[in-house]
């Protein structure tokens, strides 16, 4: 981070307990660096949307502080909010307004002077320019989602929140959308997105935060995390149990399980570890016979559970 | 102050009116005309004059008030309820606009619409009966103050209501009875003493009375009192709005 430049987003000691008594967030501390793409991963109900809503001023925090570019989001709400664009998870759009009218409205609402050229650029980038005179209710779901992105970009925010941006968007458009996000990053915009899909985080993010049951369990550079998240296991059911791994095969990726009846080989996605064919040959040469084999990729759920356990 | 933000909300609301121009203007005009036919012509043939003013002319200020109140409340309550209902309110809550800027945008648009409507109804009435406006400036003051106060009241209802039924219930159960019993179609002098006294507790009476005074110089209660009541109501609504936004009531969890 360049000296003297405050974090794009800084959250400290944030807690949220809803009126129902439900504790949705506890003691969240997070800093997002200017210009990075930060992915917030977490299962349903983890608190991703709640966290974003608090940063954007839609939900009030029970305690804690939020700053946007160094401005407190309560005391200096104008400064803080005018820098932020939000694309919500739900498809909440007007119905009868036209595409053009709604992006103009968004820009004005955020206090920016009219700039038709900017709005045209945004609509073209999101493949909505042809639809500018159409009523919003005549758009498809994917178009509405892109329209929400266009609205959020209409006032040229420094920080963009994308809450599950790719839900309901087809593969082609998803590519286009990532193209837009990359373009934004290139122009210095900080992007914070939430997703359930590891691949998405892998594709886009610089850093990843994992949130589970209201707690931020980890924040890590993507590359480090992906090595762990990308792990797969090859499980071999042996013809007869063995006591210990034969000499020469004592690789830390290889473990005995099921009281010696199973051999578990953990390997990374990125080509680390032995070639599986080589491993199988070596096993046969070592006289270990197996009756079955299958591979397993830990589900997102497993990974979260694992991460939570690891942190405790 | 985010003037552009206010303007965005105001224009958005006015554009909504533009799209529903037919309902917004034609239907109140038609119902006013119906009132004229029913009350003006049918009853007017029996009650010829009230304090020297023909009955048809006498009911005009009351009718305008009736429309002003119901339309202000309906417009403003719907204006803020609808984005809450569809969820689009998130954008306004996340925007750099203050509480009062939001209120100015929504209430300003609703009040503009009702004042316009009041003037249209006045024009329609002029086709049916002879009108004279003794104090045009005061007439406008009452028109605008009432439109603003009741739009604020409508705004409050739109925030309080969490379903469409509640949105209807206050106008139907509170506002309609109050307007009909507020001397819209009669002078309270025509009532027996008991009901005359009960009427004095009806805030709408003061509005109608003050407004009618600006036309014909006739009033059931003193004009100063009328004006004070409008301002009091305005102050109450402003306080409530201030409280709502301070606590985030029904807007933020
Ligand atoms: N207004 C509310 N009142 C009470 N509880 C709420 C409220 N809003 C959210 N919650 C609860 O807070 C928790 C976190 O919800 P949140 O929407 O932040 O999850 P999420 O991580 O965004 O999930 P998803 O991936 O499904 O979008 C959930 O258990 C939810 O039920
Ligand atoms: Mg969510």
PDB file of C-alpha atoms in Angstrom, chain A residues 16 18 56-60 77-78 81-82 86 88 92-94 96-97 105-106 108-114 135 148 151, chain B residues 1-2 4-6 8-9 12 16 19 82 86-88 90-99 101 106 247 251-253:
ATOM      1  CA  UNK A  16     -24.372  -6.960  14.247  1.00  0.00           C
ATOM      2  CA  UNK A  18     -30.599  -8.162  14.527  1.00  0.00           C
ATOM      3  CA  UNK A  56     -22.951   0.712   2.406  1.00  0.00           C
ATOM      4  CA  UNK A  57     -25.143   2.208   5.123  1.00  0.00           C
ATOM      5  CA  UNK A  58     -28.262   0.131   4.502  1.00  0.00           C
ATOM      6  CA  UNK A  59     -28.064  -1.773   7.773  1.00  0.00           C
ATOM      7  CA  UNK A  60     -26.886  -0.164  11.004  1.00  0.00           C
ATOM      8  CA  UNK A  77     -21.584   9.573   5.339  1.00  0.00           C
ATOM      9  CA  UNK A  78     -21.590  11.825   2.281  1.00  0.00           C
ATOM     10  CA  UNK A  81     -21.099   6.847   0.376  1.00  0.00           C
ATOM     11  CA  UNK A  82     -20.372   8.911  -2.706  1.00  0.00           C
ATOM     12  CA  UNK A  86     -23.445  -1.366  -4.671  1.00  0.00           C
ATOM     13  CA  UNK A  88     -27.256  -6.016  -4.522  1.00  0.00           C
ATOM     14  CA  UNK A  92     -34.324  -5.119  -7.230  1.00  0.00           C
ATOM     15  CA  UNK A  93     -35.112  -2.795 -10.083  1.00  0.00           C
ATOM     16  CA  UNK A  94     -37.890  -0.422 -10.924  1.00  0.00           C
ATOM     17  CA  UNK A  96     -41.753   1.083 -15.606  1.00  0.00           C
ATOM     18  CA  UNK A  97     -38.739   3.348 -15.944  1.00  0.00           C
ATOM     19  CA  UNK A 105     -31.420   8.804 -11.745  1.00  0.00           C
ATOM     20  CA  UNK A 106     -28.646   6.841 -10.013  1.00  0.00           C
ATOM     21  CA  UNK A 108     -28.029  12.278  -9.884  1.00  0.00           C
ATOM     22  CA  UNK A 109     -28.863  10.582  -6.604  1.00  0.00           C
ATOM     23  CA  UNK A 110     -25.160  10.277  -5.865  1.00  0.00           C
ATOM     24  CA  UNK A 111     -24.742  13.987  -6.483  1.00  0.00           C
ATOM     25  CA  UNK A 112     -22.840  13.819  -9.758  1.00  0.00           C
ATOM     26  CA  UNK A 113     -23.509  16.255 -12.631  1.00  0.00           C
ATOM     27  CA  UNK A 114     -25.102  14.707 -15.735  1.00  0.00           C
ATOM     28  CA  UNK A 135     -38.720  -0.328 -19.896  1.00  0.00           C
ATOM     29  CA  UNK A 148     -27.851  -2.975 -11.584  1.00  0.00           C
ATOM     30  CA  UNK A 151     -26.528   1.868 -12.040  1.00  0.00           C
TER      31      UNK A 151
ATOM     32  CA  UNK B   1     -26.514  19.663   0.560  1.00  0.00           C
ATOM     33  CA  UNK B   2     -26.938  17.176  -2.284  1.00  0.00           C
ATOM     34  CA  UNK B   4     -28.712  16.910  -7.442  1.00  0.00           C
ATOM     35  CA  UNK B   5     -29.860  14.030  -5.282  1.00  0.00           C
ATOM     36  CA  UNK B   6     -33.019  15.882  -4.302  1.00  0.00           C
ATOM     37  CA  UNK B   8     -33.173  13.142  -8.960  1.00  0.00           C
ATOM     38  CA  UNK B   9     -35.801  11.916  -6.484  1.00  0.00           C
ATOM     39  CA  UNK B  12     -38.271  10.507 -10.676  1.00  0.00           C
ATOM     40  CA  UNK B  16     -44.090   8.509 -12.295  1.00  0.00           C
ATOM     41  CA  UNK B  19     -46.857   8.043 -16.718  1.00  0.00           C
ATOM     42  CA  UNK B  82     -43.392   1.200  -3.357  1.00  0.00           C
ATOM     43  CA  UNK B  86     -39.856  -3.740  -4.334  1.00  0.00           C
ATOM     44  CA  UNK B  87     -36.536  -3.319  -2.536  1.00  0.00           C
ATOM     45  CA  UNK B  88     -35.264  -0.473  -4.725  1.00  0.00           C
ATOM     46  CA  UNK B  90     -31.586   0.153  -1.058  1.00  0.00           C
ATOM     47  CA  UNK B  91     -30.200   2.615  -3.566  1.00  0.00           C
ATOM     48  CA  UNK B  92     -31.575   5.651  -1.769  1.00  0.00           C
ATOM     49  CA  UNK B  93     -30.402   4.356   1.603  1.00  0.00           C
ATOM     50  CA  UNK B  94     -26.908   3.799   0.236  1.00  0.00           C
ATOM     51  CA  UNK B  95     -26.729   7.175  -1.501  1.00  0.00           C
ATOM     52  CA  UNK B  96     -25.085  10.289  -0.065  1.00  0.00           C
ATOM     53  CA  UNK B  97     -28.434  11.949   0.621  1.00  0.00           C
ATOM     54  CA  UNK B  98     -29.548  12.995   4.082  1.00  0.00           C
ATOM     55  CA  UNK B  99     -32.881  12.228   5.651  1.00  0.00           C
ATOM     56  CA  UNK B 101     -33.114  15.548   1.320  1.00  0.00           C
ATOM     57  CA  UNK B 106     -40.618  12.707  -2.082  1.00  0.00           C
ATOM     58  CA  UNK B 247     -33.998   5.531  14.571  1.00  0.00           C
ATOM     59  CA  UNK B 251     -36.115   1.506   6.890  1.00  0.00           C
ATOM     60  CA  UNK B 252     -32.952   0.026   8.333  1.00  0.00           C
ATOM     61  CA  UNK B 253     -32.559  -3.131  10.357  1.00  0.00           C
TER      62      UNK B 253
END
